[in-house]
mmCIF file with all atom_site columns, C-alpha atoms in Angstrom:
data_model
loop_
_atom_site.group_PDB
_atom_site.id
_atom_site.type_symbol
_atom_site.label_atom_id
_atom_site.label_alt_id
_atom_site.label_comp_id
_atom_site.label_asym_id
_atom_site.label_entity_id
_atom_site.label_seq_id
_atom_site.pdbx_PDB_ins_code
_atom_site.Cartn_x
_atom_site.Cartn_y
_atom_site.Cartn_z
_atom_site.occupancy
_atom_site.B_iso_or_equiv
_atom_site.pdbx_formal_charge
_atom_site.auth_seq_id
_atom_site.auth_comp_id
_atom_site.auth_asym_id
_atom_site.auth_atom_id
_atom_site.pdbx_PDB_model_num
ATOM 1   C CA . UNK A 1 1   ? 19.046 -26.811 -2.002  1.00 34.00 ? 77  UNK A CA 1
ATOM 2   C CA . UNK A 1 2   ? 20.003 -27.353 -5.437  1.00 40.00 ? 78  UNK A CA 1
ATOM 3   C CA . UNK A 1 3   ? 18.425 -28.410 -8.794  1.00 39.00 ? 79  UNK A CA 1
ATOM 4   C CA . UNK A 1 4   ? 19.395 -31.862 -8.366  1.00 40.00 ? 80  UNK A CA 1
ATOM 5   C CA . UNK A 1 5   ? 17.334 -32.713 -5.937  1.00 39.00 ? 81  UNK A CA 1
ATOM 6   C CA . UNK A 1 6   ? 14.294 -32.314 -8.197  1.00 37.00 ? 82  UNK A CA 1
ATOM 7   C CA . UNK A 1 7   ? 12.313 -34.300 -10.501 1.00 42.00 ? 83  UNK A CA 1
ATOM 8   C CA . UNK A 1 8   ? 12.112 -33.048 -13.655 1.00 44.00 ? 84  UNK A CA 1
ATOM 9   C CA . UNK A 1 9   ? 8.555  -32.739 -13.808 1.00 48.00 ? 85  UNK A CA 1
ATOM 10  C CA . UNK A 1 10  ? 9.089  -30.453 -10.648 1.00 51.00 ? 86  UNK A CA 1
ATOM 11  C CA . UNK A 1 11  ? 11.549 -27.865 -12.366 1.00 63.00 ? 87  UNK A CA 1
ATOM 12  C CA . UNK A 1 12  ? 10.080 -25.020 -13.890 1.00 88.00 ? 88  UNK A CA 1
ATOM 13  C CA . UNK A 1 13  ? 13.141 -23.970 -15.824 1.00 94.00 ? 89  UNK A CA 1
ATOM 14  C CA . UNK A 1 14  ? 13.454 -24.325 -19.796 1.00 96.00 ? 90  UNK A CA 1
ATOM 15  C CA . UNK A 1 15  ? 16.821 -24.082 -21.942 1.00 97.00 ? 91  UNK A CA 1
ATOM 16  C CA . UNK A 1 16  ? 16.494 -22.169 -24.870 1.00 98.00 ? 92  UNK A CA 1
ATOM 17  C CA . UNK A 1 17  ? 19.201 -23.569 -27.176 1.00 97.00 ? 93  UNK A CA 1
ATOM 18  C CA . UNK A 1 18  ? 20.931 -21.318 -29.469 1.00 96.00 ? 94  UNK A CA 1
ATOM 19  C CA . UNK A 1 19  ? 23.836 -21.256 -32.012 1.00 93.00 ? 95  UNK A CA 1
ATOM 20  C CA . UNK A 1 20  ? 26.480 -18.640 -32.916 1.00 84.00 ? 96  UNK A CA 1
ATOM 21  C CA . UNK A 1 21  ? 23.951 -17.925 -36.227 1.00 90.00 ? 97  UNK A CA 1
ATOM 22  C CA . UNK A 1 22  ? 21.156 -16.803 -34.142 1.00 91.00 ? 98  UNK A CA 1
ATOM 23  C CA . UNK A 1 23  ? 20.273 -13.460 -32.160 1.00 94.00 ? 99  UNK A CA 1
ATOM 24  C CA . UNK A 1 24  ? 18.984 -15.046 -29.300 1.00 96.00 ? 100 UNK A CA 1
ATOM 25  C CA . UNK A 1 25  ? 18.847 -11.716 -27.320 1.00 95.00 ? 101 UNK A CA 1
ATOM 26  C CA . UNK A 1 26  ? 16.557 -10.628 -30.100 1.00 96.00 ? 102 UNK A CA 1
ATOM 27  C CA . UNK A 1 27  ? 14.231 -14.010 -29.544 1.00 97.00 ? 103 UNK A CA 1
ATOM 28  C CA . UNK A 1 28  ? 14.549 -13.456 -25.811 1.00 98.00 ? 104 UNK A CA 1
ATOM 29  C CA . UNK A 1 29  ? 13.580 -9.770  -26.622 1.00 97.00 ? 105 UNK A CA 1
ATOM 30  C CA . UNK A 1 30  ? 10.564 -10.465 -28.646 1.00 98.00 ? 106 UNK A CA 1
ATOM 31  C CA . UNK A 1 31  ? 9.127  -13.057 -26.000 1.00 98.00 ? 107 UNK A CA 1
ATOM 32  C CA . UNK A 1 32  ? 9.191  -10.642 -23.284 1.00 98.00 ? 108 UNK A CA 1
ATOM 33  C CA . UNK A 1 33  ? 7.635  -8.244  -25.433 1.00 97.00 ? 109 UNK A CA 1
ATOM 34  C CA . UNK A 1 34  ? 4.730  -10.591 -26.218 1.00 97.00 ? 110 UNK A CA 1
ATOM 35  C CA . UNK A 1 35  ? 4.748  -11.729 -22.497 1.00 97.00 ? 111 UNK A CA 1
ATOM 36  C CA . UNK A 1 36  ? 4.143  -8.208  -20.888 1.00 96.00 ? 112 UNK A CA 1
ATOM 37  C CA . UNK A 1 37  ? 1.747  -7.580  -23.957 1.00 95.00 ? 113 UNK A CA 1
ATOM 38  C CA . UNK A 1 38  ? -0.391 -9.989  -22.383 1.00 91.00 ? 114 UNK A CA 1
ATOM 39  C CA . UNK A 1 39  ? -0.221 -9.133  -18.895 1.00 92.00 ? 115 UNK A CA 1
ATOM 40  C CA . UNK A 1 40  ? 2.480  -11.548 -17.792 1.00 95.00 ? 116 UNK A CA 1
ATOM 41  C CA . UNK A 1 41  ? 4.990  -10.029 -15.087 1.00 96.00 ? 117 UNK A CA 1
ATOM 42  C CA . UNK A 1 42  ? 8.728  -10.682 -16.376 1.00 97.00 ? 118 UNK A CA 1
ATOM 43  C CA . UNK A 1 43  ? 11.646 -9.994  -14.210 1.00 98.00 ? 119 UNK A CA 1
ATOM 44  C CA . UNK A 1 44  ? 15.272 -10.789 -14.846 1.00 98.00 ? 120 UNK A CA 1
ATOM 45  C CA . UNK A 1 45  ? 18.122 -10.150 -17.145 1.00 98.00 ? 121 UNK A CA 1
ATOM 46  C CA . UNK A 1 46  ? 18.401 -9.562  -21.000 1.00 97.00 ? 122 UNK A CA 1
ATOM 47  C CA . UNK A 1 47  ? 21.439 -9.343  -22.559 1.00 94.00 ? 123 UNK A CA 1
ATOM 48  C CA . UNK A 1 48  ? 22.195 -5.898  -24.687 1.00 94.00 ? 124 UNK A CA 1
ATOM 49  C CA . UNK A 1 49  ? 25.536 -4.812  -26.896 1.00 88.00 ? 125 UNK A CA 1
ATOM 50  C CA . UNK A 1 50  ? 26.822 -1.535  -26.964 1.00 84.00 ? 126 UNK A CA 1
ATOM 51  C CA . UNK A 1 51  ? 29.070 0.731   -28.785 1.00 81.00 ? 127 UNK A CA 1
ATOM 52  C CA . UNK A 1 52  ? 31.757 -0.824  -31.085 1.00 77.00 ? 128 UNK A CA 1
ATOM 53  C CA . UNK A 1 53  ? 35.509 -1.796  -29.341 1.00 73.00 ? 129 UNK A CA 1
ATOM 54  C CA . UNK A 1 54  ? 38.739 -1.915  -30.807 1.00 70.00 ? 130 UNK A CA 1
ATOM 55  C CA . UNK A 1 55  ? 39.431 -5.237  -32.539 1.00 69.00 ? 131 UNK A CA 1
ATOM 56  C CA . UNK A 1 56  ? 35.998 -5.589  -33.624 1.00 70.00 ? 132 UNK A CA 1
ATOM 57  C CA . UNK A 1 57  ? 33.334 -6.755  -30.432 1.00 77.00 ? 133 UNK A CA 1
ATOM 58  C CA . UNK A 1 58  ? 31.254 -4.645  -28.824 1.00 81.00 ? 134 UNK A CA 1
ATOM 59  C CA . UNK A 1 59  ? 30.422 -3.759  -25.341 1.00 85.00 ? 135 UNK A CA 1
ATOM 60  C CA . UNK A 1 60  ? 28.365 -5.821  -23.667 1.00 89.00 ? 136 UNK A CA 1
ATOM 61  C CA . UNK A 1 61  ? 25.599 -5.140  -20.819 1.00 94.00 ? 137 UNK A CA 1
ATOM 62  C CA . UNK A 1 62  ? 22.635 -6.852  -19.396 1.00 96.00 ? 138 UNK A CA 1
ATOM 63  C CA . UNK A 1 63  ? 19.490 -5.117  -18.954 1.00 97.00 ? 139 UNK A CA 1
ATOM 64  C CA . UNK A 1 64  ? 17.492 -5.808  -15.533 1.00 97.00 ? 140 UNK A CA 1
ATOM 65  C CA . UNK A 1 65  ? 14.064 -6.219  -16.738 1.00 97.00 ? 141 UNK A CA 1
ATOM 66  C CA . UNK A 1 66  ? 12.111 -4.913  -13.733 1.00 95.00 ? 142 UNK A CA 1
ATOM 67  C CA . UNK A 1 67  ? 14.244 -1.499  -13.557 1.00 96.00 ? 143 UNK A CA 1
ATOM 68  C CA . UNK A 1 68  ? 15.631 -1.127  -16.833 1.00 96.00 ? 144 UNK A CA 1
ATOM 69  C CA . UNK A 1 69  ? 19.288 -0.317  -15.476 1.00 96.00 ? 145 UNK A CA 1
ATOM 70  C CA . UNK A 1 70  ? 21.870 -1.577  -17.616 1.00 96.00 ? 146 UNK A CA 1
ATOM 71  C CA . UNK A 1 71  ? 24.799 -3.244  -16.320 1.00 96.00 ? 147 UNK A CA 1
ATOM 72  C CA . UNK A 1 72  ? 28.112 -3.038  -18.300 1.00 94.00 ? 148 UNK A CA 1
ATOM 73  C CA . UNK A 1 73  ? 29.566 -6.895  -17.942 1.00 93.00 ? 149 UNK A CA 1
ATOM 74  C CA . UNK A 1 74  ? 32.847 -6.109  -19.918 1.00 89.00 ? 150 UNK A CA 1
ATOM 75  C CA . UNK A 1 75  ? 36.129 -4.291  -18.872 1.00 85.00 ? 151 UNK A CA 1
ATOM 76  C CA . UNK A 1 76  ? 37.138 -1.742  -21.318 1.00 73.00 ? 152 UNK A CA 1
ATOM 77  C CA . UNK A 1 77  ? 40.387 -2.716  -22.582 1.00 66.00 ? 153 UNK A CA 1
ATOM 78  C CA . UNK A 1 78  ? 42.948 -1.812  -25.408 1.00 62.00 ? 154 UNK A CA 1
ATOM 79  C CA . UNK A 1 79  ? 42.819 -2.531  -29.127 1.00 60.00 ? 155 UNK A CA 1
ATOM 80  C CA . UNK A 1 80  ? 45.249 -5.349  -29.000 1.00 63.00 ? 156 UNK A CA 1
ATOM 81  C CA . UNK A 1 81  ? 43.840 -6.894  -25.950 1.00 59.00 ? 157 UNK A CA 1
ATOM 82  C CA . UNK A 1 82  ? 41.954 -10.778 -26.709 1.00 60.00 ? 158 UNK A CA 1
ATOM 83  C CA . UNK A 1 83  ? 40.541 -13.131 -24.624 1.00 58.00 ? 159 UNK A CA 1
ATOM 84  C CA . UNK A 1 84  ? 37.933 -13.051 -22.093 1.00 58.00 ? 160 UNK A CA 1
ATOM 85  C CA . UNK A 1 85  ? 37.145 -9.486  -20.694 1.00 78.00 ? 161 UNK A CA 1
ATOM 86  C CA . UNK A 1 86  ? 34.475 -10.286 -18.162 1.00 83.00 ? 162 UNK A CA 1
ATOM 87  C CA . UNK A 1 87  ? 34.462 -7.294  -15.178 1.00 89.00 ? 163 UNK A CA 1
ATOM 88  C CA . UNK A 1 88  ? 33.965 -9.374  -11.862 1.00 89.00 ? 164 UNK A CA 1
ATOM 89  C CA . UNK A 1 89  ? 32.291 -6.243  -10.640 1.00 92.00 ? 165 UNK A CA 1
ATOM 90  C CA . UNK A 1 90  ? 29.749 -6.097  -13.072 1.00 93.00 ? 166 UNK A CA 1
ATOM 91  C CA . UNK A 1 91  ? 28.811 -9.825  -13.074 1.00 92.00 ? 167 UNK A CA 1
ATOM 92  C CA . UNK A 1 92  ? 28.484 -9.404  -9.342  1.00 93.00 ? 168 UNK A CA 1
ATOM 93  C CA . UNK A 1 93  ? 25.870 -6.739  -10.085 1.00 95.00 ? 169 UNK A CA 1
ATOM 94  C CA . UNK A 1 94  ? 24.312 -8.750  -12.644 1.00 96.00 ? 170 UNK A CA 1
ATOM 95  C CA . UNK A 1 95  ? 23.694 -11.467 -9.889  1.00 95.00 ? 171 UNK A CA 1
ATOM 96  C CA . UNK A 1 96  ? 22.475 -9.317  -7.342  1.00 96.00 ? 172 UNK A CA 1
ATOM 97  C CA . UNK A 1 97  ? 20.202 -7.839  -10.069 1.00 97.00 ? 173 UNK A CA 1
ATOM 98  C CA . UNK A 1 98  ? 18.531 -11.482 -10.875 1.00 97.00 ? 174 UNK A CA 1
ATOM 99  C CA . UNK A 1 99  ? 18.520 -12.461 -7.186  1.00 97.00 ? 175 UNK A CA 1
ATOM 100 C CA . UNK A 1 100 ? 16.494 -9.359  -6.831  1.00 97.00 ? 176 UNK A CA 1
ATOM 101 C CA . UNK A 1 101 ? 14.355 -10.293 -9.694  1.00 97.00 ? 177 UNK A CA 1
ATOM 102 C CA . UNK A 1 102 ? 13.707 -13.793 -8.169  1.00 97.00 ? 178 UNK A CA 1
ATOM 103 C CA . UNK A 1 103 ? 12.499 -12.412 -4.962  1.00 96.00 ? 179 UNK A CA 1
ATOM 104 C CA . UNK A 1 104 ? 9.901  -10.077 -7.040  1.00 95.00 ? 180 UNK A CA 1
ATOM 105 C CA . UNK A 1 105 ? 8.215  -13.367 -7.454  1.00 95.00 ? 181 UNK A CA 1
ATOM 106 C CA . UNK A 1 106 ? 7.505  -12.535 -11.326 1.00 96.00 ? 182 UNK A CA 1
ATOM 107 C CA . UNK A 1 107 ? 5.004  -14.767 -12.892 1.00 96.00 ? 183 UNK A CA 1
ATOM 108 C CA . UNK A 1 108 ? 8.258  -15.369 -15.572 1.00 97.00 ? 184 UNK A CA 1
ATOM 109 C CA . UNK A 1 109 ? 11.951 -15.001 -15.065 1.00 97.00 ? 185 UNK A CA 1
ATOM 110 C CA . UNK A 1 110 ? 14.050 -14.646 -17.806 1.00 98.00 ? 186 UNK A CA 1
ATOM 111 C CA . UNK A 1 111 ? 17.823 -15.196 -17.733 1.00 97.00 ? 187 UNK A CA 1
ATOM 112 C CA . UNK A 1 112 ? 20.228 -14.047 -20.368 1.00 93.00 ? 188 UNK A CA 1
ATOM 113 C CA . UNK A 1 113 ? 22.851 -16.893 -20.537 1.00 94.00 ? 189 UNK A CA 1
ATOM 114 C CA . UNK A 1 114 ? 24.067 -19.758 -19.323 1.00 96.00 ? 190 UNK A CA 1
ATOM 115 C CA . UNK A 1 115 ? 27.205 -19.453 -20.115 1.00 92.00 ? 191 UNK A CA 1
ATOM 116 C CA . UNK A 1 116 ? 30.667 -20.825 -19.825 1.00 92.00 ? 192 UNK A CA 1
ATOM 117 C CA . UNK A 1 117 ? 31.176 -19.050 -16.550 1.00 91.00 ? 193 UNK A CA 1
ATOM 118 C CA . UNK A 1 118 ? 28.181 -20.717 -15.084 1.00 94.00 ? 194 UNK A CA 1
ATOM 119 C CA . UNK A 1 119 ? 29.109 -23.979 -16.860 1.00 95.00 ? 195 UNK A CA 1
ATOM 120 C CA . UNK A 1 120 ? 32.430 -23.775 -14.630 1.00 94.00 ? 196 UNK A CA 1
ATOM 121 C CA . UNK A 1 121 ? 30.400 -23.383 -11.408 1.00 93.00 ? 197 UNK A CA 1
ATOM 122 C CA . UNK A 1 122 ? 30.575 -19.462 -11.286 1.00 92.00 ? 198 UNK A CA 1
ATOM 123 C CA . UNK A 1 123 ? 28.751 -16.194 -12.717 1.00 90.00 ? 199 UNK A CA 1
ATOM 124 C CA . UNK A 1 124 ? 25.306 -16.449 -11.792 1.00 94.00 ? 200 UNK A CA 1
ATOM 125 C CA . UNK A 1 125 ? 25.046 -20.203 -11.195 1.00 96.00 ? 201 UNK A CA 1
ATOM 126 C CA . UNK A 1 126 ? 24.143 -19.757 -7.503  1.00 96.00 ? 202 UNK A CA 1
ATOM 127 C CA . UNK A 1 127 ? 21.408 -17.711 -8.636  1.00 96.00 ? 203 UNK A CA 1
ATOM 128 C CA . UNK A 1 128 ? 20.083 -19.857 -11.541 1.00 95.00 ? 204 UNK A CA 1
ATOM 129 C CA . UNK A 1 129 ? 19.989 -22.583 -8.599  1.00 95.00 ? 205 UNK A CA 1
ATOM 130 C CA . UNK A 1 130 ? 17.878 -20.127 -6.364  1.00 95.00 ? 206 UNK A CA 1
ATOM 131 C CA . UNK A 1 131 ? 15.641 -19.587 -9.698  1.00 93.00 ? 207 UNK A CA 1
ATOM 132 C CA . UNK A 1 132 ? 15.096 -23.234 -9.948  1.00 89.00 ? 208 UNK A CA 1
ATOM 133 C CA . UNK A 1 133 ? 14.695 -24.131 -6.506  1.00 90.00 ? 209 UNK A CA 1
ATOM 134 C CA . UNK A 1 134 ? 11.924 -21.505 -5.917  1.00 89.00 ? 210 UNK A CA 1
ATOM 135 C CA . UNK A 1 135 ? 9.982  -22.822 -8.779  1.00 89.00 ? 211 UNK A CA 1
ATOM 136 C CA . UNK A 1 136 ? 9.528  -20.077 -10.787 1.00 93.00 ? 212 UNK A CA 1
ATOM 137 C CA . UNK A 1 137 ? 8.956  -20.794 -14.411 1.00 95.00 ? 213 UNK A CA 1
ATOM 138 C CA . UNK A 1 138 ? 12.505 -19.834 -15.703 1.00 96.00 ? 214 UNK A CA 1
ATOM 139 C CA . UNK A 1 139 ? 13.538 -19.263 -19.469 1.00 98.00 ? 215 UNK A CA 1
ATOM 140 C CA . UNK A 1 140 ? 17.491 -19.500 -19.846 1.00 97.00 ? 216 UNK A CA 1
ATOM 141 C CA . UNK A 1 141 ? 19.181 -19.340 -23.111 1.00 97.00 ? 217 UNK A CA 1
ATOM 142 C CA . UNK A 1 142 ? 21.756 -22.044 -23.590 1.00 97.00 ? 218 UNK A CA 1
ATOM 143 C CA . UNK A 1 143 ? 24.426 -22.478 -26.186 1.00 96.00 ? 219 UNK A CA 1
ATOM 144 C CA . UNK A 1 144 ? 24.397 -25.733 -27.831 1.00 96.00 ? 220 UNK A CA 1
ATOM 145 C CA . UNK A 1 145 ? 28.092 -26.070 -26.953 1.00 97.00 ? 221 UNK A CA 1
ATOM 146 C CA . UNK A 1 146 ? 27.037 -26.130 -23.192 1.00 97.00 ? 222 UNK A CA 1
ATOM 147 C CA . UNK A 1 147 ? 24.262 -28.529 -23.380 1.00 96.00 ? 223 UNK A CA 1
ATOM 148 C CA . UNK A 1 148 ? 26.099 -31.257 -21.457 1.00 96.00 ? 224 UNK A CA 1
ATOM 149 C CA . UNK A 1 149 ? 27.010 -28.830 -18.651 1.00 96.00 ? 225 UNK A CA 1
ATOM 150 C CA . UNK A 1 150 ? 23.291 -27.803 -18.895 1.00 97.00 ? 226 UNK A CA 1
ATOM 151 C CA . UNK A 1 151 ? 22.269 -31.214 -17.915 1.00 95.00 ? 227 UNK A CA 1
ATOM 152 C CA . UNK A 1 152 ? 24.641 -31.737 -15.122 1.00 95.00 ? 228 UNK A CA 1
ATOM 153 C CA . UNK A 1 153 ? 23.424 -28.805 -13.563 1.00 95.00 ? 229 UNK A CA 1
ATOM 154 C CA . UNK A 1 154 ? 20.091 -29.820 -13.788 1.00 93.00 ? 230 UNK A CA 1
ATOM 155 C CA . UNK A 1 155 ? 20.912 -33.129 -12.630 1.00 89.00 ? 231 UNK A CA 1
ATOM 156 C CA . UNK A 1 156 ? 19.366 -34.956 -15.901 1.00 84.00 ? 232 UNK A CA 1
ATOM 157 C CA . UNK A 1 157 ? 18.546 -33.840 -19.229 1.00 85.00 ? 233 UNK A CA 1
ATOM 158 C CA . UNK A 1 158 ? 16.082 -30.505 -18.836 1.00 88.00 ? 234 UNK A CA 1
ATOM 159 C CA . UNK A 1 159 ? 13.171 -29.401 -21.487 1.00 92.00 ? 235 UNK A CA 1
ATOM 160 C CA . UNK A 1 160 ? 14.607 -27.757 -24.266 1.00 96.00 ? 236 UNK A CA 1
ATOM 161 C CA . UNK A 1 161 ? 12.922 -25.338 -26.664 1.00 97.00 ? 237 UNK A CA 1
ATOM 162 C CA . UNK A 1 162 ? 13.707 -23.944 -30.322 1.00 96.00 ? 238 UNK A CA 1
ATOM 163 C CA . UNK A 1 163 ? 14.504 -20.206 -30.259 1.00 97.00 ? 239 UNK A CA 1
ATOM 164 C CA . UNK A 1 164 ? 11.155 -19.188 -31.437 1.00 97.00 ? 240 UNK A CA 1
ATOM 165 C CA . UNK A 1 165 ? 9.399  -16.533 -29.439 1.00 97.00 ? 241 UNK A CA 1
ATOM 166 C CA . UNK A 1 166 ? 5.855  -18.608 -29.931 1.00 96.00 ? 242 UNK A CA 1
ATOM 167 C CA . UNK A 1 167 ? 7.223  -21.819 -28.584 1.00 96.00 ? 243 UNK A CA 1
ATOM 168 C CA . UNK A 1 168 ? 9.030  -19.490 -25.500 1.00 97.00 ? 244 UNK A CA 1
ATOM 169 C CA . UNK A 1 169 ? 5.683  -17.959 -24.692 1.00 96.00 ? 245 UNK A CA 1
ATOM 170 C CA . UNK A 1 170 ? 3.506  -21.349 -25.174 1.00 94.00 ? 246 UNK A CA 1
ATOM 171 C CA . UNK A 1 171 ? 5.770  -22.757 -22.291 1.00 95.00 ? 247 UNK A CA 1
ATOM 172 C CA . UNK A 1 172 ? 5.300  -20.307 -20.466 1.00 95.00 ? 248 UNK A CA 1
ATOM 173 C CA . UNK A 1 173 ? 1.424  -20.414 -20.786 1.00 89.00 ? 249 UNK A CA 1
ATOM 174 C CA . UNK A 1 174 ? 1.883  -23.896 -19.280 1.00 88.00 ? 250 UNK A CA 1
ATOM 175 C CA . UNK A 1 175 ? 3.769  -22.961 -16.461 1.00 88.00 ? 251 UNK A CA 1
ATOM 176 C CA . UNK A 1 176 ? 2.313  -19.766 -15.434 1.00 86.00 ? 252 UNK A CA 1
ATOM 177 C CA . UNK A 1 177 ? -0.465 -20.800 -12.475 1.00 57.00 ? 253 UNK A CA 1
ATOM 178 C CA . UNK A 1 178 ? -3.099 -18.091 -14.068 1.00 46.00 ? 254 UNK A CA 1
ATOM 179 C CA . UNK A 1 179 ? -2.325 -19.912 -17.757 1.00 44.00 ? 255 UNK A CA 1
ATOM 180 C CA . UNK A 1 180 ? -5.324 -17.780 -19.071 1.00 42.00 ? 256 UNK A CA 1
ATOM 181 C CA . UNK A 1 181 ? -3.273 -14.995 -18.141 1.00 41.00 ? 257 UNK A CA 1
ATOM 182 C CA . UNK A 1 182 ? -1.265 -15.488 -21.623 1.00 43.00 ? 258 UNK A CA 1
ATOM 183 C CA . UNK A 1 183 ? -2.893 -14.679 -25.091 1.00 42.00 ? 259 UNK A CA 1
ATOM 184 C CA . UNK A 1 184 ? -0.971 -14.839 -27.901 1.00 42.00 ? 260 UNK A CA 1
ATOM 185 C CA . UNK A 1 185 ? -2.509 -12.010 -29.997 1.00 41.00 ? 261 UNK A CA 1
ATOM 186 C CA . UNK A 1 186 ? -0.865 -12.968 -33.605 1.00 38.00 ? 262 UNK A CA 1
#
C-alpha cells in the first residue's frame, strides 16, 4: 500500500517547509525536546553535521532518536571533490533505523528530510511511505524547492507547517491519540 491510496484526512503526516536560510535541524531538535519534555515518545531521525571538510562543507550524519547512534551519510572525499557525496551504505543504514523506529510505534515519528533522493524515488522513500501507511503522526522536513515532489508522493496537496517548534508541537497534539499527553510549558 502507498501514500496515494489515502485521503488527506487519513494521512497523519505533515511537511515542515524550510529554505536554505533556516537551520531546520535546530527547529526539529527543539520540537523533539519540547515533545519529550511533555512525556511524548518520539522516534525517528534528525540530521546532524560534524567536522568541517575540505572545500567548506561539513560531514553529514543522522541521529537515531531511539538509540542515539549517529550514522554518517556522506563519503569522505578529497579537497577537490564536488557534487553529491552521499554514501549508499550510510543511507541504507539510516533507512533501516527509520524502519525500526516505525516498528516501535512511537507517539510521533520525526524524519530529517524528504530530499532529492526521496523525490527521485530513492533514499528513504519506501520508509516514508511505510510511515504514512502506518498512520503514525509523522513530521518531515521538506525544502520549499521539493514541494511539488512532496505532493506527488502524497498523491495530493499535503498539510504544511511553518518551521516553528510551537506549530509542530501543536500539530502533534492534534494527532497523538492521547492529546492531553502534550502540554506546552512555555
